[in-house]
CSV table of C-alpha atoms and ligand atoms in Angstrom, one decimal:
chain,number,residue,atom,x,y,z
Q,285,UNK,CA,0.0,0.0,0.0
Q,286,UNK,CA,1.3,3.4,-1.0
Q,287,UNK,CA,1.4,6.0,1.7
Q,288,UNK,CA,-0.1,9.3,0.6
Q,289,UNK,CA,2.8,11.2,2.2
Q,290,UNK,CA,5.2,9.6,-0.3
Q,291,UNK,CA,3.5,11.7,-3.0
Q,292,UNK,CA,4.2,15.0,-1.3
Q,293,UNK,CA,6.6,16.7,-3.7
Q,294,UNK,CA,10.0,17.5,-2.2
Q,295,UNK,CA,11.6,19.3,-5.2
Q,296,UNK,CA,10.6,22.5,-6.9
Q,297,UNK,CA,11.0,21.2,-10.4
Q,298,UNK,CA,10.3,23.3,-13.5
Q,299,UNK,CA,6.8,22.8,-15.1
Q,300,UNK,CA,8.5,22.8,-18.5
Q,301,UNK,CA,10.9,19.9,-17.6
Q,302,UNK,CA,8.0,17.9,-16.1
Q,303,UNK,CA,5.7,18.4,-19.0
Q,304,UNK,CA,8.4,17.4,-21.4
Q,305,UNK,CA,9.2,14.4,-19.3
Q,306,UNK,CA,5.6,13.3,-19.3
Q,307,UNK,CA,5.5,13.4,-23.1
Q,308,UNK,CA,4.1,16.8,-23.9
Q,309,UNK,CA,5.5,18.4,-27.0
Q,310,UNK,CA,7.2,21.6,-25.7
Q,311,UNK,CA,8.1,22.9,-29.2
Q,312,UNK,CA,5.6,25.7,-29.1
Q,313,UNK,CA,6.6,26.5,-25.5
Q,314,UNK,CA,10.0,27.4,-27.0
Q,315,UNK,CA,8.7,28.9,-30.3
Q,316,UNK,CA,6.1,31.2,-28.7
Q,317,UNK,CA,8.3,32.4,-25.9
Q,318,UNK,CA,8.4,36.2,-25.4
Q,319,UNK,CA,9.5,36.2,-21.8
Q,320,UNK,CA,13.0,37.5,-21.3
Q,321,UNK,CA,13.6,34.9,-18.5
Q,322,UNK,CA,13.5,32.3,-21.3
Q,323,UNK,CA,11.1,29.8,-22.7
Q,324,UNK,CA,10.7,27.9,-19.4
Q,325,UNK,CA,8.9,30.9,-18.0
Q,326,UNK,CA,6.6,31.3,-21.1
Q,327,UNK,CA,3.4,32.6,-19.5
Q,328,UNK,CA,1.3,30.9,-22.2
Q,329,UNK,CA,2.2,27.6,-20.6
Q,330,UNK,CA,3.8,27.8,-17.2
Q,331,UNK,CA,0.6,28.8,-15.3
Q,332,UNK,CA,-1.6,26.2,-16.9
Q,333,UNK,CA,-3.4,23.6,-14.9
Q,334,UNK,CA,-3.4,21.0,-17.6
Q,335,UNK,CA,-1.5,20.0,-20.7
Q,336,UNK,CA,-3.0,17.9,-23.5
Q,337,UNK,CA,-1.0,16.4,-26.3
Q,338,UNK,CA,-3.8,15.2,-28.6
Q,339,UNK,CA,-3.6,11.5,-29.3
Q,340,UNK,CA,-0.7,11.1,-26.8
Q,341,UNK,CA,-1.1,12.2,-23.2
Q,342,UNK,CA,-2.9,14.4,-20.8
Q,343,UNK,CA,-1.1,16.0,-17.8
Q,344,UNK,CA,-2.9,17.4,-14.8
Q,345,UNK,CA,-1.4,19.6,-12.1
Q,346,UNK,CA,-3.1,18.4,-8.9
Q,347,UNK,CA,-2.7,19.7,-5.4
Q,348,UNK,CA,-1.2,17.3,-2.9
Q,349,UNK,CA,-3.5,18.7,-0.3
Q,350,UNK,CA,-6.6,17.6,-2.3
Q,351,UNK,CA,-5.6,14.0,-2.5
Q,352,UNK,CA,-7.3,11.3,-0.4
Q,353,UNK,CA,-6.3,7.9,0.7
Q,354,UNK,CA,-9.2,5.5,0.3
Q,355,UNK,CA,-9.3,1.7,0.5
Q,356,UNK,CA,-5.6,1.6,-0.3
Q,357,UNK,CA,-5.9,3.9,-3.3
Q,358,UNK,CA,-4.9,7.5,-3.8
Q,359,UNK,CA,-7.7,9.6,-5.3
Q,360,UNK,CA,-8.7,13.1,-6.1
Q,361,UNK,CA,-12.3,14.2,-6.7
Q,362,UNK,CA,-13.5,17.5,-7.9
Q,363,UNK,CA,-15.4,19.5,-10.5
Q,364,UNK,CA,-13.5,21.9,-12.7
Q,365,UNK,CA,-16.6,22.8,-14.7
Q,366,UNK,CA,-18.2,24.1,-11.5
Q,367,UNK,CA,-14.9,25.7,-10.6
Q,368,UNK,CA,-15.0,27.5,-14.0
Q,369,UNK,CA,-18.5,28.7,-13.4
Q,370,UNK,CA,-17.5,30.1,-10.0
Q,371,UNK,CA,-15.1,32.4,-11.8
Q,372,UNK,CA,-17.9,34.1,-13.8
Q,373,UNK,CA,-19.3,37.3,-12.4
Q,374,UNK,CA,-17.8,40.6,-11.3
Q,375,UNK,CA,-14.8,39.2,-9.2
Q,376,UNK,CA,-14.2,36.3,-11.5
Q,377,UNK,CA,-10.8,35.9,-13.1
Q,378,UNK,CA,-11.0,35.2,-16.8
Q,379,UNK,CA,-7.7,33.2,-16.9
Q,380,UNK,CA,-8.8,30.9,-14.0
Q,381,UNK,CA,-12.1,30.3,-15.8
Q,382,UNK,CA,-10.2,29.4,-19.0
Q,383,UNK,CA,-7.8,27.1,-17.2
Q,384,UNK,CA,-10.5,25.4,-15.3
Q,385,UNK,CA,-12.6,24.9,-18.5
Q,386,UNK,CA,-9.5,23.6,-20.3
Q,387,UNK,CA,-8.9,21.1,-17.5
Q,388,UNK,CA,-12.5,19.9,-17.6
Q,389,UNK,CA,-12.2,19.5,-21.4
Q,390,UNK,CA,-8.9,17.7,-20.9
Q,391,UNK,CA,-10.7,15.2,-18.6
Q,392,UNK,CA,-13.3,14.6,-21.4
Q,393,UNK,CA,-10.5,14.3,-24.0
Q,394,UNK,CA,-8.8,11.7,-21.9
Q,395,UNK,CA,-12.0,9.7,-21.4
Q,396,UNK,CA,-13.2,9.8,-25.0
Q,397,UNK,CA,-9.9,9.6,-26.7
Q,398,UNK,CA,-8.4,7.0,-24.3
Q,399,UNK,CA,-5.3,9.0,-23.4
Q,400,UNK,CA,-2.8,8.1,-20.8
Q,401,UNK,CA,-3.0,10.4,-17.7
Q,402,UNK,CA,0.0,11.8,-15.9
Q,403,UNK,CA,-0.1,13.9,-12.8
Q,404,UNK,CA,2.2,16.7,-11.6
Q,405,UNK,CA,1.8,16.8,-7.9
Q,406,UNK,CA,2.0,20.4,-6.6
Q,407,UNK,CA,2.3,21.7,-3.0
Q,408,UNK,CA,2.4,25.1,-1.5
Q,409,UNK,CA,-0.2,27.7,-0.6
Q,410,UNK,CA,-3.5,26.9,-2.2
Q,411,UNK,CA,-6.0,29.7,-2.9
Q,412,UNK,CA,-8.6,29.9,-0.2
Q,413,UNK,CA,-11.9,29.5,-2.1
Q,414,UNK,CA,-14.0,29.7,1.0
Q,415,UNK,CA,-12.9,33.1,2.2
Q,416,UNK,CA,-14.4,35.8,-0.1
Q,417,UNK,CA,-11.6,38.3,0.8
Q,418,UNK,CA,-8.9,35.9,-0.2
Q,419,UNK,CA,-10.6,33.9,-3.0
Q,420,UNK,CA,-9.0,36.2,-5.6
Q,421,UNK,CA,-5.5,35.7,-4.3
Q,422,UNK,CA,-3.6,33.3,-6.6
Q,423,UNK,CA,-2.3,30.1,-5.2
Q,424,UNK,CA,1.5,29.8,-4.8
Q,425,UNK,CA,3.1,26.5,-5.8
Q,426,UNK,CA,6.3,25.9,-3.9
Q,427,UNK,CA,7.1,22.3,-4.8
Q,428,UNK,CA,6.2,20.2,-7.8
Q,429,UNK,CA,7.1,16.7,-9.1
Q,430,UNK,CA,5.9,14.4,-11.8
Q,431,UNK,CA,4.3,11.3,-10.3
Q,432,UNK,CA,6.1,8.3,-12.0
Q,433,UNK,CA,2.8,6.3,-11.9
Q,434,UNK,CA,0.1,7.0,-14.5
Q,435,UNK,CA,-3.4,7.7,-13.2
Q,436,UNK,CA,-6.9,6.6,-14.3
Q,437,UNK,CA,-10.0,8.6,-14.7
Q,438,UNK,CA,-12.2,6.3,-12.7
Q,439,UNK,CA,-15.4,8.4,-12.9
Q,440,UNK,CA,-16.5,11.3,-14.9
Q,441,UNK,CA,-20.0,12.7,-15.2
Q,442,UNK,CA,-20.5,14.2,-18.6
Q,443,UNK,CA,-23.6,16.1,-17.5
Q,444,UNK,CA,-22.0,17.9,-14.5
Q,445,UNK,CA,-18.2,17.6,-14.9
Q,446,UNK,CA,-17.7,15.8,-11.6
Q,447,UNK,CA,-14.7,13.6,-11.7
Q,448,UNK,CA,-12.7,11.1,-9.8
Q,449,UNK,CA,-9.0,10.4,-10.7
Q,450,UNK,CA,-7.3,7.4,-9.1
Q,451,UNK,CA,-3.5,6.7,-9.0
Q,452,UNK,CA,-2.4,3.7,-11.0
Q,453,UNK,CA,-3.9,1.8,-13.9
Q,454,UNK,CA,-7.3,0.6,-12.7
Q,455,UNK,CA,-9.1,-1.8,-14.8
Q,456,UNK,CA,-11.1,-4.0,-12.5
Q,457,UNK,CA,-13.9,-1.6,-11.8
Q,458,UNK,CA,-15.7,-2.4,-15.0
Q,459,UNK,CA,-15.5,-5.9,-16.7
Q,460,UNK,CA,-16.9,-7.4,-19.9
Q,461,UNK,CA,-17.4,-10.9,-21.4
Q,462,UNK,CA,-13.7,-11.2,-22.3
Q,463,UNK,CA,-12.6,-10.6,-18.8
Q,464,UNK,CA,-14.9,-13.5,-17.8
Q,465,UNK,CA,-13.4,-15.7,-20.6
Q,466,UNK,CA,-10.0,-15.0,-19.1
Q,467,UNK,CA,-11.2,-16.1,-15.7
Q,468,UNK,CA,-12.8,-19.2,-17.2
Q,469,UNK,CA,-9.5,-20.0,-19.0
Q,470,UNK,CA,-7.4,-19.7,-16.0
Q,471,UNK,CA,-9.6,-22.2,-14.2
Q,472,UNK,CA,-9.4,-26.0,-14.6
Q,473,UNK,CA,-11.8,-26.2,-17.5
Q,474,UNK,CA,-10.5,-24.7,-20.8
Q,475,UNK,CA,-13.3,-23.0,-22.6
Q,476,UNK,CA,-12.8,-21.9,-26.2
Q,477,UNK,CA,-15.2,-19.4,-27.5
Q,478,UNK,CA,-15.6,-18.1,-31.1
Q,479,UNK,CA,-15.4,-14.6,-29.7
Q,480,UNK,CA,-11.6,-15.1,-29.1
Q,481,UNK,CA,-11.0,-15.7,-32.8
Q,482,UNK,CA,-10.0,-12.0,-33.3
Q,483,UNK,CA,-7.6,-10.2,-31.2
Q,484,UNK,CA,-9.2,-7.4,-29.2
Q,485,UNK,CA,-7.0,-4.8,-27.6
Q,486,UNK,CA,-7.8,-4.9,-23.8
Q,487,UNK,CA,-6.9,-1.2,-23.6
Q,488,UNK,CA,-9.7,-0.4,-26.0
Q,489,UNK,CA,-12.3,-2.5,-24.2
Q,490,UNK,CA,-11.3,-1.0,-20.9
Q,491,UNK,CA,-11.5,2.6,-22.3
Q,492,UNK,CA,-15.0,1.9,-23.7
Q,493,UNK,CA,-16.1,0.5,-20.4
Q,494,UNK,CA,-14.8,3.5,-18.5
Q,495,UNK,CA,-16.5,5.8,-21.0
Q,496,UNK,CA,-19.8,4.0,-20.5
Q,497,UNK,CA,-19.3,4.4,-16.8
Q,498,UNK,CA,-21.3,1.3,-16.1
Q,499,UNK,CA,-24.4,2.2,-18.2
Q,500,UNK,CA,-25.4,0.5,-21.4
Q,501,UNK,CA,-24.6,2.9,-24.3
Q,502,UNK,CA,-27.8,1.9,-26.1
Q,503,UNK,CA,-30.6,1.8,-23.4
Q,504,UNK,CA,-28.8,3.6,-20.5
Q,505,UNK,CA,-29.6,0.9,-18.0
Q,506,UNK,CA,-26.9,0.1,-15.4
Q,507,UNK,CA,-24.9,-3.1,-16.0
Q,508,UNK,CA,-25.3,-5.6,-13.2
Q,509,UNK,CA,-23.0,-5.6,-10.2
Q,510,UNK,CA,-20.8,-8.7,-9.8
Q,511,UNK,CA,-19.9,-10.4,-6.6
Q,512,UNK,CA,-16.7,-8.3,-6.2
Q,513,UNK,CA,-18.6,-5.0,-6.9
Q,514,UNK,CA,-17.4,-4.6,-10.5
Q,515,UNK,CA,-20.0,-3.6,-13.0
Q,516,UNK,CA,-20.6,-5.9,-16.0
Q,517,UNK,CA,-21.3,-4.8,-19.5
Q,518,UNK,CA,-20.4,-6.4,-22.8
Q,519,UNK,CA,-18.2,-4.7,-25.4
Q,520,UNK,CA,-19.4,-4.9,-29.0
Q,521,UNK,CA,-17.7,-4.0,-32.2
Q,522,UNK,CA,-20.3,-2.1,-34.1
Q,523,UNK,CA,-18.7,-2.9,-37.5
Q,524,UNK,CA,-17.5,-6.5,-36.8
Q,525,UNK,CA,-13.8,-7.2,-36.9
Q,526,UNK,CA,-14.6,-9.9,-39.4
Q,527,UNK,CA,-15.9,-7.1,-41.7
Q,528,UNK,CA,-12.7,-5.2,-41.1
Q,529,UNK,CA,-14.2,-2.9,-38.4
Q,530,UNK,CA,-11.6,-1.0,-36.4
Q,531,UNK,CA,-10.5,-2.2,-33.0
Q,532,UNK,CA,-10.7,1.3,-31.6
Q,533,UNK,CA,-12.8,3.2,-29.2
Q,534,UNK,CA,-14.9,4.7,-32.0
Q,535,UNK,CA,-16.0,1.3,-33.2
Q,536,UNK,CA,-16.8,-0.3,-29.9
Q,537,UNK,CA,-19.8,0.2,-27.6
Q,538,UNK,CA,-20.5,-1.1,-24.1
Q,539,UNK,CA,-23.9,-2.8,-24.0
Q,540,UNK,CA,-26.1,-4.5,-21.5
Q,541,UNK,CA,-26.1,-8.3,-22.2
Q,542,UNK,CA,-29.6,-8.1,-23.5
Q,543,UNK,CA,-28.9,-5.3,-26.0
Q,544,UNK,CA,-25.7,-7.1,-27.0
Q,545,UNK,CA,-27.6,-10.2,-28.0
Q,546,UNK,CA,-30.2,-7.9,-29.8
Q,547,UNK,CA,-27.3,-6.2,-31.7
Q,548,UNK,CA,-26.4,-9.6,-33.0
Q,549,UNK,CA,-29.7,-11.4,-33.5
Q,550,UNK,CA,-32.7,-9.1,-33.3
Q,551,UNK,CA,-34.9,-8.6,-36.3
Q,552,UNK,CA,-34.0,-4.9,-36.1
Q,553,UNK,CA,-30.3,-5.5,-35.7
Q,554,UNK,CA,-29.5,-3.2,-38.6
Q,555,UNK,CA,-31.4,-0.3,-36.9
Q,556,UNK,CA,-29.4,-1.0,-33.7
Q,557,UNK,CA,-26.2,-0.9,-35.7
Q,558,UNK,CA,-27.2,2.5,-37.3
Q,559,UNK,CA,-28.1,3.9,-33.8
Q,560,UNK,CA,-24.7,2.8,-32.4
Q,561,UNK,CA,-22.8,4.2,-35.4
Q,562,UNK,CA,-24.6,7.5,-34.9
Q,563,UNK,CA,-23.6,7.5,-31.3
Q,564,UNK,CA,-20.0,6.7,-32.0
Q,565,UNK,CA,-19.9,9.3,-34.8
Q,566,UNK,CA,-21.1,11.9,-32.3
Q,567,UNK,CA,-18.3,10.9,-29.9
Q,568,UNK,CA,-15.7,11.2,-32.6
Q,569,UNK,CA,-16.9,14.7,-33.4
Q,570,UNK,CA,-16.8,15.6,-29.7
Q,571,UNK,CA,-13.3,14.2,-29.5
Q,572,UNK,CA,-12.2,16.4,-32.5
Q,573,UNK,CA,-13.8,19.5,-30.9
Q,574,UNK,CA,-12.1,18.8,-27.6
Q,575,UNK,CA,-8.8,18.4,-29.4
Q,576,UNK,CA,-9.2,22.0,-30.6
Q,577,UNK,CA,-10.3,23.3,-27.2
Q,578,UNK,CA,-7.6,21.7,-25.0
Q,579,UNK,CA,-4.6,22.9,-26.9
Q,580,UNK,CA,-3.1,26.0,-25.3
Q,581,UNK,CA,-4.1,28.5,-27.8
Q,582,UNK,CA,-4.5,31.9,-26.2
H,852,LIG,ZN1,-29.0,-1.9,-22.9
């Protein structure tokens, strides 16, 4: 079990170095620099709360003070969309609203686009949001370090922006039929199923299950809870792999078992396929829009 205290940053590393280390392309950070202290102090980047490299990685700056230790896991919960909304109004700070919105968009981009998540843990004097006299005083970061472990977006509510990030790669919260096949195969009886004929990237299946957040993407019903508490849904390639459908998150839907069978055998299976294709097309469009929004452009 990892102690929360081991995450407390001890060094005051440069954001530039940490972002670069985590896989963010710092080319524009250098190219757009106008600060005489050099590109590492580029104000376009160095005060940002998140960095998104489309198709590659999302980096979040998270306060050590806001992390929790729960059931052996390190988590952070919050809502940057609500945070952004709180910066509207007469005393609101535009740049904080922009940064909070960008962070909320980056969470969505990570979820929809299945991007790895890295965290820069920051420590120092955090802005006091509760005291109206001090709530416009900026936070002061004194220490920051890149967490060597990747994180997982374990919950995100598209409607409200509420999120939960958990340290580590967490896959067991949501399971599908292939996880169950794995379990069956590791037991004494070997079970061969036709569904294992094509290779399916487990990362894609897991990303789709996380995106669905336990609800069938066709009917909205919650998948059933298994004995260990994980939620079960089935992953379905909308254009079958046999028909050269892609094994990516924009061709896979998470469905309740009943809808999954319907997608294969129902009289109106073609309608179901069209409905799912429309849903995935919409997600692809959202993903493209997010790509535009999350890049640090102003
Ligand atoms: Zn369903």
